Coordinates of C-alpha atoms (C1' of nucleotides) in Angstrom, one line a residue:
Chain A
M30 CA 0.0 0.0 0.0
T31 CA 1.3 3.4 -0.9
I32 CA 1.4 5.9 1.9
V33 CA -0.4 9.1 1.2
T34 CA -0.3 12.0 3.6
R35 CA -1.5 15.5 3.3
F36 CA -1.1 19.0 4.6
A37 CA -4.4 20.8 4.8
P38 CA -4.0 24.3 6.0
S39 CA -6.8 26.8 6.2
P40 CA -5.9 30.2 4.7
T41 CA -7.6 32.1 7.4
G42 CA -4.3 33.1 9.0
L43 CA -0.8 33.2 7.8
L44 CA 1.2 29.9 7.8
H45 CA 3.4 29.9 10.9
I46 CA 5.9 27.6 12.5
G47 CA 3.2 25.5 14.1
G48 CA 1.7 24.7 10.7
V49 CA 5.1 24.2 9.2
R50 CA 5.9 21.6 11.8
T51 CA 2.8 19.5 11.0
A52 CA 3.5 19.9 7.3
L53 CA 7.1 18.8 7.9
F54 CA 6.0 15.7 9.8
S55 CA 3.5 14.8 7.0
W56 CA 6.1 15.4 4.3
L57 CA 8.8 13.4 6.1
Y58 CA 6.5 10.5 6.7
A59 CA 5.6 10.3 3.1
R60 CA 9.2 10.7 1.9
R61 CA 10.5 8.2 4.4
H62 CA 8.0 5.6 3.2
G63 CA 8.3 6.4 -0.5
G64 CA 4.7 7.6 -0.5
R65 CA 2.9 10.7 -1.8
F66 CA 2.4 14.1 -0.1
I67 CA -0.7 16.1 -1.0
L68 CA -1.2 19.8 -0.5
R69 CA -4.8 20.8 0.1
V70 CA -6.1 24.3 0.9
E71 CA -9.2 24.2 3.1
D72 CA -10.8 27.4 2.1
T73 CA -14.5 26.6 2.5
D74 CA -14.9 29.7 4.7
R75 CA -14.9 32.3 1.9
E76 CA -15.4 35.1 4.4
R77 CA -12.2 34.5 6.3
S78 CA -9.9 33.0 3.7
T79 CA -7.5 35.4 2.0
A80 CA -5.5 35.3 -1.2
E81 CA -2.5 36.5 0.8
A82 CA -2.7 33.6 3.2
V83 CA -2.9 31.2 0.3
Q84 CA 0.2 32.8 -1.3
V85 CA 2.2 32.5 2.0
I86 CA 1.3 28.8 2.1
L87 CA 2.5 28.2 -1.5
D88 CA 5.6 30.4 -1.2
G89 CA 6.5 29.1 2.3
M90 CA 6.3 25.4 1.3
Q91 CA 8.4 26.1 -1.7
W92 CA 11.0 28.0 0.3
L93 CA 11.2 25.2 2.8
G94 CA 11.5 22.6 0.0
L95 CA 8.4 20.7 1.3
S96 CA 7.4 19.7 -2.2
H97 CA 4.0 18.2 -2.9
D98 CA 3.2 15.4 -5.3
E99 CA -0.4 16.3 -5.8
G100 CA -2.3 19.6 -5.6
P101 CA -2.6 22.1 -4.4
Y102 CA -6.3 21.2 -4.3
Y103 CA -8.8 23.9 -3.2
Q104 CA -11.9 22.9 -1.4
S105 CA -13.7 25.9 -2.8
R106 CA -13.4 24.3 -6.2
R107 CA -14.9 21.0 -5.1
F108 CA -18.4 22.0 -4.1
D109 CA -20.0 19.9 -6.8
R110 CA -18.4 16.8 -5.3
Y111 CA -19.5 17.7 -1.8
A112 CA -23.1 18.3 -3.0
Q113 CA -23.0 14.9 -4.6
V114 CA -22.0 13.1 -1.4
L115 CA -24.5 15.2 0.6
Q116 CA -27.3 14.0 -1.7
Q117 CA -26.0 10.4 -1.4
L118 CA -26.1 10.5 2.4
L119 CA -29.6 12.0 2.3
T120 CA -30.9 9.4 0.0
E121 CA -29.4 6.6 2.1
G122 CA -31.0 8.1 5.2
K123 CA -27.6 8.7 6.8
A124 CA -28.2 12.4 7.0
Y125 CA -31.3 14.6 7.3
H126 CA -32.7 18.1 7.0
C127 CA -33.0 20.1 10.2
Y128 CA -35.3 23.0 10.4
C129 CA -34.5 24.2 13.9
S130 CA -34.2 27.9 14.3
K131 CA -31.1 29.5 15.9
E132 CA -33.3 30.6 18.7
E133 CA -34.5 27.1 19.3
L134 CA -31.0 25.8 19.3
E135 CA -29.8 28.5 21.6
E136 CA -32.6 27.6 24.1
M137 CA -31.7 23.9 23.9
R138 CA -28.1 24.8 24.6
N139 CA -28.8 27.0 27.6
A140 CA -31.1 24.4 29.1
Q141 CA -28.3 21.8 28.8
L142 CA -25.7 24.1 30.3
A143 CA -28.0 24.8 33.2
R144 CA -28.3 21.1 33.8
K145 CA -24.4 20.9 33.7
E146 CA -24.6 18.8 30.6
K147 CA -22.4 19.1 27.5
P148 CA -24.3 21.2 25.0
R149 CA -25.4 19.1 22.0
Y150 CA -28.1 18.8 19.4
D151 CA -30.8 16.4 20.6
G152 CA -31.8 15.1 17.2
R153 CA -35.3 16.3 17.2
C154 CA -35.5 16.7 13.5
R155 CA -34.4 13.1 12.8
Q156 CA -38.0 11.9 12.6
R157 CA -39.4 14.9 10.6
T158 CA -40.9 13.9 7.3
A159 CA -42.3 17.1 6.1
P160 CA -40.4 20.3 5.4
V161 CA -41.2 23.4 7.4
P162 CA -42.5 26.1 5.0
G163 CA -40.3 29.1 4.6
V164 CA -37.3 27.6 6.3
Q165 CA -34.1 26.8 4.5
P166 CA -32.9 23.7 6.4
V167 CA -29.4 22.7 7.2
I168 CA -28.2 19.1 6.8
R169 CA -27.1 17.0 9.8
F170 CA -25.2 13.8 9.8
K171 CA -26.9 11.0 11.7
N172 CA -24.3 10.0 14.2
P173 CA -24.6 6.5 15.8
L174 CA -26.5 6.7 19.1
D175 CA -24.5 4.2 21.0
G176 CA -21.4 2.2 21.0
E177 CA -17.9 3.7 20.9
V178 CA -15.3 4.9 18.4
I179 CA -11.7 4.0 19.0
V180 CA -9.1 6.3 17.4
E181 CA -6.0 4.3 17.1
D182 CA -3.7 7.2 17.2
L183 CA -0.1 6.8 16.2
V184 CA 1.3 9.1 18.8
H185 CA -1.3 8.8 21.6
G186 CA -2.2 5.2 21.3
P187 CA -5.9 4.2 21.4
V188 CA -8.3 6.9 22.4
V189 CA -11.9 5.9 23.2
F190 CA -14.9 8.1 22.6
Q191 CA -18.5 7.2 23.4
N192 CA -20.9 7.9 20.6
A193 CA -23.4 9.1 23.2
E194 CA -21.1 12.0 23.7
L195 CA -21.3 13.0 20.1
D196 CA -24.3 14.7 18.4
D197 CA -25.6 15.1 14.9
L198 CA -23.3 17.7 13.5
I199 CA -24.3 20.1 10.6
I200 CA -22.6 19.1 7.4
A201 CA -24.3 21.6 5.1
R202 CA -25.4 25.1 6.0
S203 CA -28.8 26.5 5.1
D204 CA -27.3 28.1 2.0
G205 CA -26.2 24.6 0.9
T206 CA -22.5 25.0 1.4
P207 CA -20.7 22.1 3.1
T208 CA -18.9 22.5 6.4
Y209 CA -15.4 21.7 7.4
N210 CA -15.6 18.3 9.1
F211 CA -17.6 17.0 6.1
C212 CA -15.3 18.4 3.5
V213 CA -12.3 16.9 5.2
V214 CA -14.0 13.5 5.2
V215 CA -14.9 13.6 1.5
D216 CA -11.5 14.8 0.6
D217 CA -9.5 12.3 2.7
S218 CA -11.7 9.6 1.1
D219 CA -11.4 10.9 -2.5
M220 CA -7.7 11.4 -2.2
N221 CA -7.1 8.1 -0.6
I222 CA -5.3 9.5 2.3
T223 CA -3.7 6.7 4.4
H224 CA -2.2 8.8 7.2
V225 CA -3.7 11.9 8.7
I226 CA -1.1 13.9 10.6
R227 CA -2.4 17.1 12.1
G228 CA -2.6 19.2 15.2
D229 CA -4.1 17.6 18.3
D230 CA -6.8 20.2 18.5
H231 CA -8.4 17.9 15.9
L232 CA -8.4 14.9 18.1
N233 CA -11.9 15.6 19.3
N234 CA -13.1 15.9 15.8
T235 CA -11.8 12.5 14.8
P236 CA -14.5 10.2 16.1
R237 CA -17.1 12.2 14.1
Q238 CA -15.0 12.0 11.0
I239 CA -14.5 8.3 11.4
N240 CA -18.3 7.8 11.7
M241 CA -18.8 9.9 8.5
L242 CA -16.0 8.1 6.7
R243 CA -17.7 4.8 7.5
A244 CA -21.0 6.1 6.4
I245 CA -19.7 6.9 2.9
G246 CA -18.0 3.5 2.8
F247 CA -14.4 4.5 3.3
T248 CA -12.0 2.7 5.6
P249 CA -10.7 5.4 8.0
P250 CA -7.0 6.3 7.6
A251 CA -4.4 6.1 10.4
Y252 CA -4.3 9.2 12.5
A253 CA -1.4 10.9 14.3
H254 CA -2.2 14.0 16.4
V255 CA 0.7 16.1 17.2
A256 CA 0.8 18.6 20.0
M257 CA 0.9 22.2 19.3
I258 CA 3.9 24.6 19.7
L259 CA 3.7 27.0 22.6
G260 CA 5.4 30.4 22.8
P261 CA 8.6 30.9 24.7
D262 CA 6.6 31.8 27.8
G263 CA 4.7 28.5 27.7
A264 CA 1.5 30.2 26.6
K265 CA -0.2 29.9 23.3
L266 CA 1.9 31.0 20.4
S267 CA 1.5 34.7 19.9
K268 CA 2.2 37.2 17.2
R269 CA 5.0 38.5 19.4
H270 CA 6.9 35.2 19.0
G271 CA 6.5 32.6 16.3
A272 CA 3.0 33.2 15.2
V273 CA 4.2 35.2 12.2
S274 CA 4.3 34.2 8.6
V275 CA 7.0 31.6 8.0
L276 CA 8.4 33.8 5.3
H277 CA 9.4 36.2 8.0
Y278 CA 12.1 33.7 8.9
R279 CA 13.5 34.0 5.5
E280 CA 13.7 37.7 5.8
E281 CA 15.4 37.4 9.1
G282 CA 18.1 35.4 7.6
Y283 CA 17.3 31.9 8.7
L284 CA 18.2 28.9 6.5
P285 CA 15.1 26.8 5.6
E286 CA 16.9 23.6 6.5
A287 CA 17.8 25.1 9.9
L288 CA 14.2 26.1 10.6
L289 CA 13.1 22.6 9.7
N290 CA 15.9 21.1 11.8
Y291 CA 14.8 23.1 14.8
L292 CA 11.1 22.3 14.3
V293 CA 11.6 18.6 13.9
R294 CA 13.4 18.5 17.3
L295 CA 10.3 19.8 19.0
G296 CA 8.7 16.5 20.0
W297 CA 11.2 14.3 18.2
S298 CA 14.7 13.2 18.7
H299 CA 17.3 10.7 17.6
G300 CA 19.7 9.9 20.4
D301 CA 21.8 12.9 21.2
Q302 CA 22.0 14.2 17.7
E303 CA 20.9 17.9 17.3
I304 CA 21.9 18.8 13.7
F305 CA 20.3 16.9 10.9
T306 CA 20.4 17.3 7.1
L307 CA 17.0 16.8 5.4
A308 CA 18.3 13.6 3.9
E309 CA 19.0 12.3 7.4
L310 CA 15.6 13.3 8.6
V311 CA 14.0 11.4 5.7
R312 CA 15.9 8.4 6.7
L313 CA 15.4 8.6 10.5
F314 CA 12.1 10.2 11.1
D315 CA 9.1 8.2 12.2
I316 CA 5.8 9.7 13.3
T317 CA 5.4 7.0 16.1
D318 CA 8.5 8.5 17.8
V319 CA 6.9 11.9 18.2
N320 CA 6.1 13.0 21.8
K321 CA 2.7 13.7 23.1
A322 CA 3.3 16.8 25.0
A323 CA 3.3 20.4 23.7
S324 CA 6.6 22.1 23.5
A325 CA 7.8 25.7 23.8
F326 CA 9.4 27.6 21.0
N327 CA 12.9 28.7 22.0
P328 CA 14.3 31.4 19.7
D329 CA 17.8 31.1 21.2
K330 CA 18.1 27.5 20.2
L331 CA 16.7 28.3 16.7
L332 CA 19.5 30.8 16.4
W333 CA 22.1 28.2 17.4
V334 CA 20.8 25.6 15.0
N335 CA 20.8 28.2 12.2
Q336 CA 24.4 29.0 12.8
Q337 CA 25.3 25.3 12.9
H338 CA 23.8 24.9 9.5
M339 CA 25.5 28.1 8.3
M340 CA 28.9 26.7 9.4
H341 CA 28.4 23.6 7.3
A342 CA 26.6 24.8 4.2
P343 CA 28.3 25.1 0.9
L344 CA 29.9 28.5 0.3
P345 CA 28.3 29.2 -3.1
Y346 CA 24.9 28.5 -1.6
L347 CA 25.4 30.9 1.3
A348 CA 27.0 33.5 -1.0
G349 CA 23.7 33.7 -2.9
I350 CA 21.7 34.2 0.3
L351 CA 24.2 36.8 1.5
R352 CA 23.9 38.7 -1.8
E353 CA 20.1 38.9 -1.3
Q354 CA 20.5 40.1 2.3
L355 CA 22.9 42.7 1.1
Q356 CA 20.4 43.8 -1.5
R357 CA 17.9 44.5 1.3
L358 CA 20.5 46.8 2.8
G359 CA 20.9 48.6 -0.5
I360 CA 24.2 47.0 -1.4
E361 CA 24.5 45.4 -4.9
T362 CA 27.3 43.1 -5.7
Q363 CA 28.0 40.3 -8.1
D364 CA 31.5 39.6 -6.8
Q365 CA 31.2 35.9 -6.2
P366 CA 34.7 35.3 -4.9
L367 CA 34.3 38.2 -2.5
L368 CA 30.9 36.9 -1.3
E369 CA 32.3 33.5 -0.7
G370 CA 35.3 34.8 1.1
V371 CA 33.1 36.9 3.4
V372 CA 30.9 34.0 4.1
A373 CA 33.9 31.8 5.0
G374 CA 35.2 34.5 7.3
Q375 CA 31.8 35.5 8.9
R376 CA 29.8 32.4 9.2
E377 CA 31.0 31.5 12.7
R378 CA 30.5 35.1 13.8
A379 CA 26.9 35.5 12.8
K380 CA 23.8 33.6 13.8
T381 CA 21.7 34.6 10.8
M382 CA 22.5 35.6 7.2
K383 CA 20.8 38.9 7.9
E384 CA 23.2 39.5 10.8
M385 CA 26.1 38.5 8.5
A386 CA 25.1 41.0 5.9
E387 CA 24.7 43.8 8.5
S388 CA 28.2 43.2 9.9
S389 CA 29.8 42.8 6.5
R390 CA 29.1 46.1 4.9
Y391 CA 32.7 47.2 5.0
F392 CA 33.7 44.5 2.6
F393 CA 31.4 45.8 -0.1
V394 CA 31.5 49.6 0.1
A395 CA 34.1 52.1 -1.0
D396 CA 34.8 53.8 2.3
V397 CA 34.1 53.2 5.9
V398 CA 33.1 55.5 8.7
I399 CA 35.3 55.1 11.7
D400 CA 33.4 54.4 14.9
D401 CA 34.3 57.1 17.4
K402 CA 34.8 54.9 20.3
A403 CA 36.9 52.3 18.4
G404 CA 38.9 55.0 16.9
R405 CA 39.7 56.7 20.1
K406 CA 40.7 53.4 21.7
H407 CA 43.0 52.1 18.9
L408 CA 44.0 55.0 16.7
G409 CA 45.5 57.4 19.2
G410 CA 49.2 57.6 20.2
E411 CA 50.8 54.3 19.6
G412 CA 48.0 53.3 17.3
A413 CA 48.6 56.2 15.0
A414 CA 52.3 55.2 14.8
M415 CA 51.3 51.7 13.9
L416 CA 49.1 53.0 11.1
G417 CA 52.2 54.6 9.6
R418 CA 54.2 51.4 9.7
L419 CA 51.3 49.4 8.4
R420 CA 50.8 51.8 5.5
A421 CA 54.5 51.4 4.5
G422 CA 54.7 47.7 5.1
L423 CA 51.5 46.8 3.2
D424 CA 52.4 49.2 0.4
A425 CA 55.6 47.2 -0.1
L426 CA 53.9 43.8 0.1
S427 CA 54.1 42.0 -3.2
D428 CA 52.2 38.8 -2.2
W429 CA 48.8 40.2 -1.5
S430 CA 47.2 37.3 0.5
A431 CA 46.2 36.6 4.0
A432 CA 49.5 34.9 4.6
G433 CA 51.4 37.8 3.1
V434 CA 49.5 40.4 5.2
H435 CA 50.1 38.2 8.3
G436 CA 53.9 38.3 7.6
V437 CA 53.9 42.1 7.5
L438 CA 52.0 42.3 10.8
T439 CA 54.2 39.9 12.7
A440 CA 57.3 41.7 11.3
I441 CA 56.0 45.0 12.6
A442 CA 55.0 43.6 16.0
T443 CA 58.4 42.0 16.4
D444 CA 60.2 45.1 15.3
A445 CA 58.2 47.3 17.6
G446 CA 58.5 44.8 20.4
V447 CA 54.7 44.6 21.0
G448 CA 52.1 41.9 20.8
L449 CA 50.2 41.3 17.6
G450 CA 47.1 42.8 19.1
K451 CA 48.8 46.2 19.2
V452 CA 49.2 46.0 15.4
A453 CA 46.1 44.2 14.5
Q454 CA 43.6 46.4 16.3
P455 CA 44.6 49.7 14.7
L456 CA 44.5 48.1 11.3
R457 CA 41.1 46.5 12.0
V458 CA 39.6 49.9 13.0
A459 CA 41.1 51.5 9.9
L460 CA 39.8 48.8 7.5
T461 CA 36.4 48.1 9.1
G462 CA 35.7 51.2 11.1
T463 CA 35.0 48.9 14.1
A464 CA 37.0 46.8 16.6
V465 CA 35.3 43.6 15.5
S466 CA 35.9 41.6 12.3
P467 CA 37.2 38.2 11.1
P468 CA 41.0 37.6 11.4
I469 CA 42.5 40.9 10.2
D470 CA 44.9 39.2 7.7
A471 CA 42.0 37.5 5.9
T472 CA 39.9 40.6 6.1
A473 CA 42.6 42.8 4.5
A474 CA 43.2 40.2 1.8
L475 CA 39.5 40.3 0.9
I476 CA 39.2 44.0 1.0
G477 CA 42.0 44.3 -1.5
R478 CA 45.2 46.3 -1.7
E479 CA 43.8 49.4 -3.1
R480 CA 41.0 49.9 -0.7
V481 CA 43.2 48.9 2.2
L482 CA 45.8 51.5 1.4
G483 CA 43.1 54.1 0.9
R484 CA 41.5 53.3 4.2
L485 CA 44.8 53.5 6.0
D486 CA 45.3 57.0 4.6
R487 CA 41.9 58.1 5.8
A488 CA 42.6 56.5 9.2
L489 CA 45.9 58.4 9.4
Q490 CA 43.9 61.6 8.7
W491 CA 41.3 60.7 11.3
A492 CA 44.1 60.2 13.9
A493 CA 45.7 63.5 13.0
T494 CA 42.4 65.4 13.4
P495 CA 42.0 66.7 16.9
Chain B
rG285 C1' -20.1 22.4 33.2
rC286 C1' -19.2 17.9 30.2
rU287 C1' -15.7 14.9 27.1
rC288 C1' -10.8 14.1 25.5
rC289 C1' -5.5 15.1 25.8
rC290 C1' -0.9 16.3 28.4
rU291 C1' 2.9 16.6 32.9
rU292 C1' 11.8 14.7 33.4
rC293 C1' 16.6 20.6 34.4
rG294 C1' 14.4 27.8 32.7
rU295 C1' 13.7 25.5 27.5
rC296 C1' 14.1 21.1 23.8
rU297 C1' 14.8 16.2 25.0
rA298 C1' 17.2 10.8 26.5
rG299 C1' 14.9 7.3 29.5
rA300 C1' 10.1 1.1 27.4
rG301 C1' 11.3 -1.9 36.1
rG302 C1' 17.6 -2.6 38.0
rC303 C1' 22.8 0.2 33.1
rC304 C1' 19.9 6.6 36.7
rU305 C1' 23.9 9.2 43.0
rA306 C1' 18.8 10.7 35.8
rG307 C1' 22.4 11.4 30.0
rG308 C1' 22.8 15.2 25.8
rA309 C1' 21.6 20.1 23.7
rC310 C1' 20.2 25.6 24.1
rA311 C1' 20.6 29.4 27.6
rU312 C1' 23.5 31.0 32.2
rG313 C1' 28.4 31.3 35.0
rG314 C1' 33.7 30.1 35.2
rC315 C1' 38.3 28.6 32.9
rC316 C1' 41.3 27.5 28.3
rC317 C1' 42.5 29.0 23.3
rU318 C1' 43.3 33.9 21.0
rC319 C1' 45.1 40.0 16.9
rU320 C1' 39.1 41.6 18.1
rC321 C1' 34.6 39.2 18.0
rA322 C1' 33.2 34.6 17.3
rA323 C1' 33.8 29.4 16.8
rG324 C1' 35.9 25.4 19.6
rG325 C1' 37.4 22.8 24.2
rC326 C1' 36.9 21.9 29.6
rC327 C1' 34.1 22.6 34.2
rA328 C1' 29.7 24.1 37.2
rG329 C1' 24.6 24.7 38.8
rU330 C1' 19.5 23.3 37.9
rA331 C1' 14.6 18.3 36.7
rC332 C1' 11.5 12.8 37.3
rA333 C1' 4.2 17.8 39.4
rC334 C1' 2.1 15.7 44.1
rG335 C1' 0.0 11.4 46.9
rG336 C1' -1.0 6.4 47.3
rG337 C1' -0.2 1.5 45.6
rU338 C1' 2.3 -3.0 42.8
rU339 C1' 7.4 -4.9 43.2
rC340 C1' 13.3 -7.4 46.2
rG341 C1' 13.6 -2.8 43.2
rA342 C1' 9.8 2.6 39.8
rA343 C1' 11.3 8.5 36.2
rU344 C1' 9.6 4.0 34.0
rC345 C1' 3.4 -0.1 35.7
rC346 C1' -1.7 1.0 38.3
rC347 C1' -5.0 4.4 40.9
rG348 C1' -6.0 9.2 42.6
rU349 C1' -5.0 14.6 43.2
rA350 C1' -3.3 19.1 41.3
rG351 C1' -1.9 22.0 37.2
rG352 C1' -2.1 23.0 31.9
rG353 C1' -4.4 22.4 27.0
rA354 C1' -8.2 21.2 23.4
rG355 C1' -13.2 20.3 21.9
rC356 C1' -18.5 21.0 22.8
rG357 C1' -20.3 26.8 16.1
rC358 C1' -24.9 27.2 10.0
rC359 C1' -15.4 28.6 12.2
rA360 C1' -11.7 25.8 10.3

RNA sequence: GCUCCCUUCGUCUAGAGGCCUAGGACAUGGCCCUCUCAAGGCCAGUACACGGGUUCGAAUCCCGUAGGGAGCGCCA
């Protein structure tokens, strides 16, 4: 049997990391078992669904590399099919028209609540044979009155529900449009879904869906309900942290494989391993190993995981991302060797590609502005003297390379009888404008002879200006 | 209110009755390395929600309690 999983987001809010994690689990499960992964957009609520949210789902999945084998399907385009199944259920006596007014329903509900009962429809229209004039009825599913439904959940184990706890849910509104639980059932059946992996907020819906699936003659799929992701504070994920469009992470300079790596570790692990490539995940992941408890989103660890991936990713790949991040800062460059050199020097100094771009400006611009504090600390007195020696030594350097620059620095340090730091820091401030950069020999080599000499001259001027 | 779900360091987790005086990772503090900042290395502190059982022995099994979450819509 081919495994078929699906990711079925509703475009009523922007796709965030919670949704991405369930998508990832579904995708991994399908890939791991050589199955198929379907993308289905659940947009039956035309009021709240937005085109922007749909676009974020599409773009986000693509950015993350969670490719689908079928779809995207849109529920809004399948209404004919839903109407057909609705009619079938009606004909077979498995569903019925309900003419109860909202007021009547409200009254029923209040009475039940007053009796400390769970509010539920009492099925009073089940026996009705004649329509009520002037009332557009809804359609309700005839749920079994007794017995139990056992959800054999892949992460929770068997969960038992009493049919007596369930009621006859509305599967079509009075305007004829089908409702969520019903559409899911028809789709999962039509698309031959074998494994439904979704958030555990749907666990309570599952027995109803199983009953409906059986009513339309489909063997229910296997289910795996995964816990949700909490905010760093342990409360529900908020806009402040995490509950933002997944594309926000791209803008912030996170690598897609790092985001996925971080997310998969929320509820899943493989021994003591923290860093995984996607290929490893496909090989190692199993939905039955996923934990039951909800977990909190930890931005610090995401940052660490991101840097770990940055330190191991191929240079040309990161260079491309750095170029895009620089573009956002208004810096255009096509200098591939420079970009790769900067990545090599900066990737263990930045936690995100955005941060790398921000701290690498001096590699790509013509001049730098010397930071006052750094200048005062390293370019005064002795520092200014060093600048002169540096200017002369580097000007005379024939082998313009990190090793060559290094040779000049050590010679000056030895000659002056000082540590390398006394020579390196003034040069660093002169070349970068700040007291922080990759090793100064490599930095100078990347910036290039001409600009280095020019910056040294300007630093000399700076030091001479009171 | 009713039904269902969950509970190991601050956080993510390992742990399927003895290997646990509970392991790893992030974060935190200290030290080392060092031209800066990082990265890296070493060290430190911090956890089995609580109470009963079962057992020679329980983080692991059972029962309660407490706390948290979800669902109970002509929302998805």
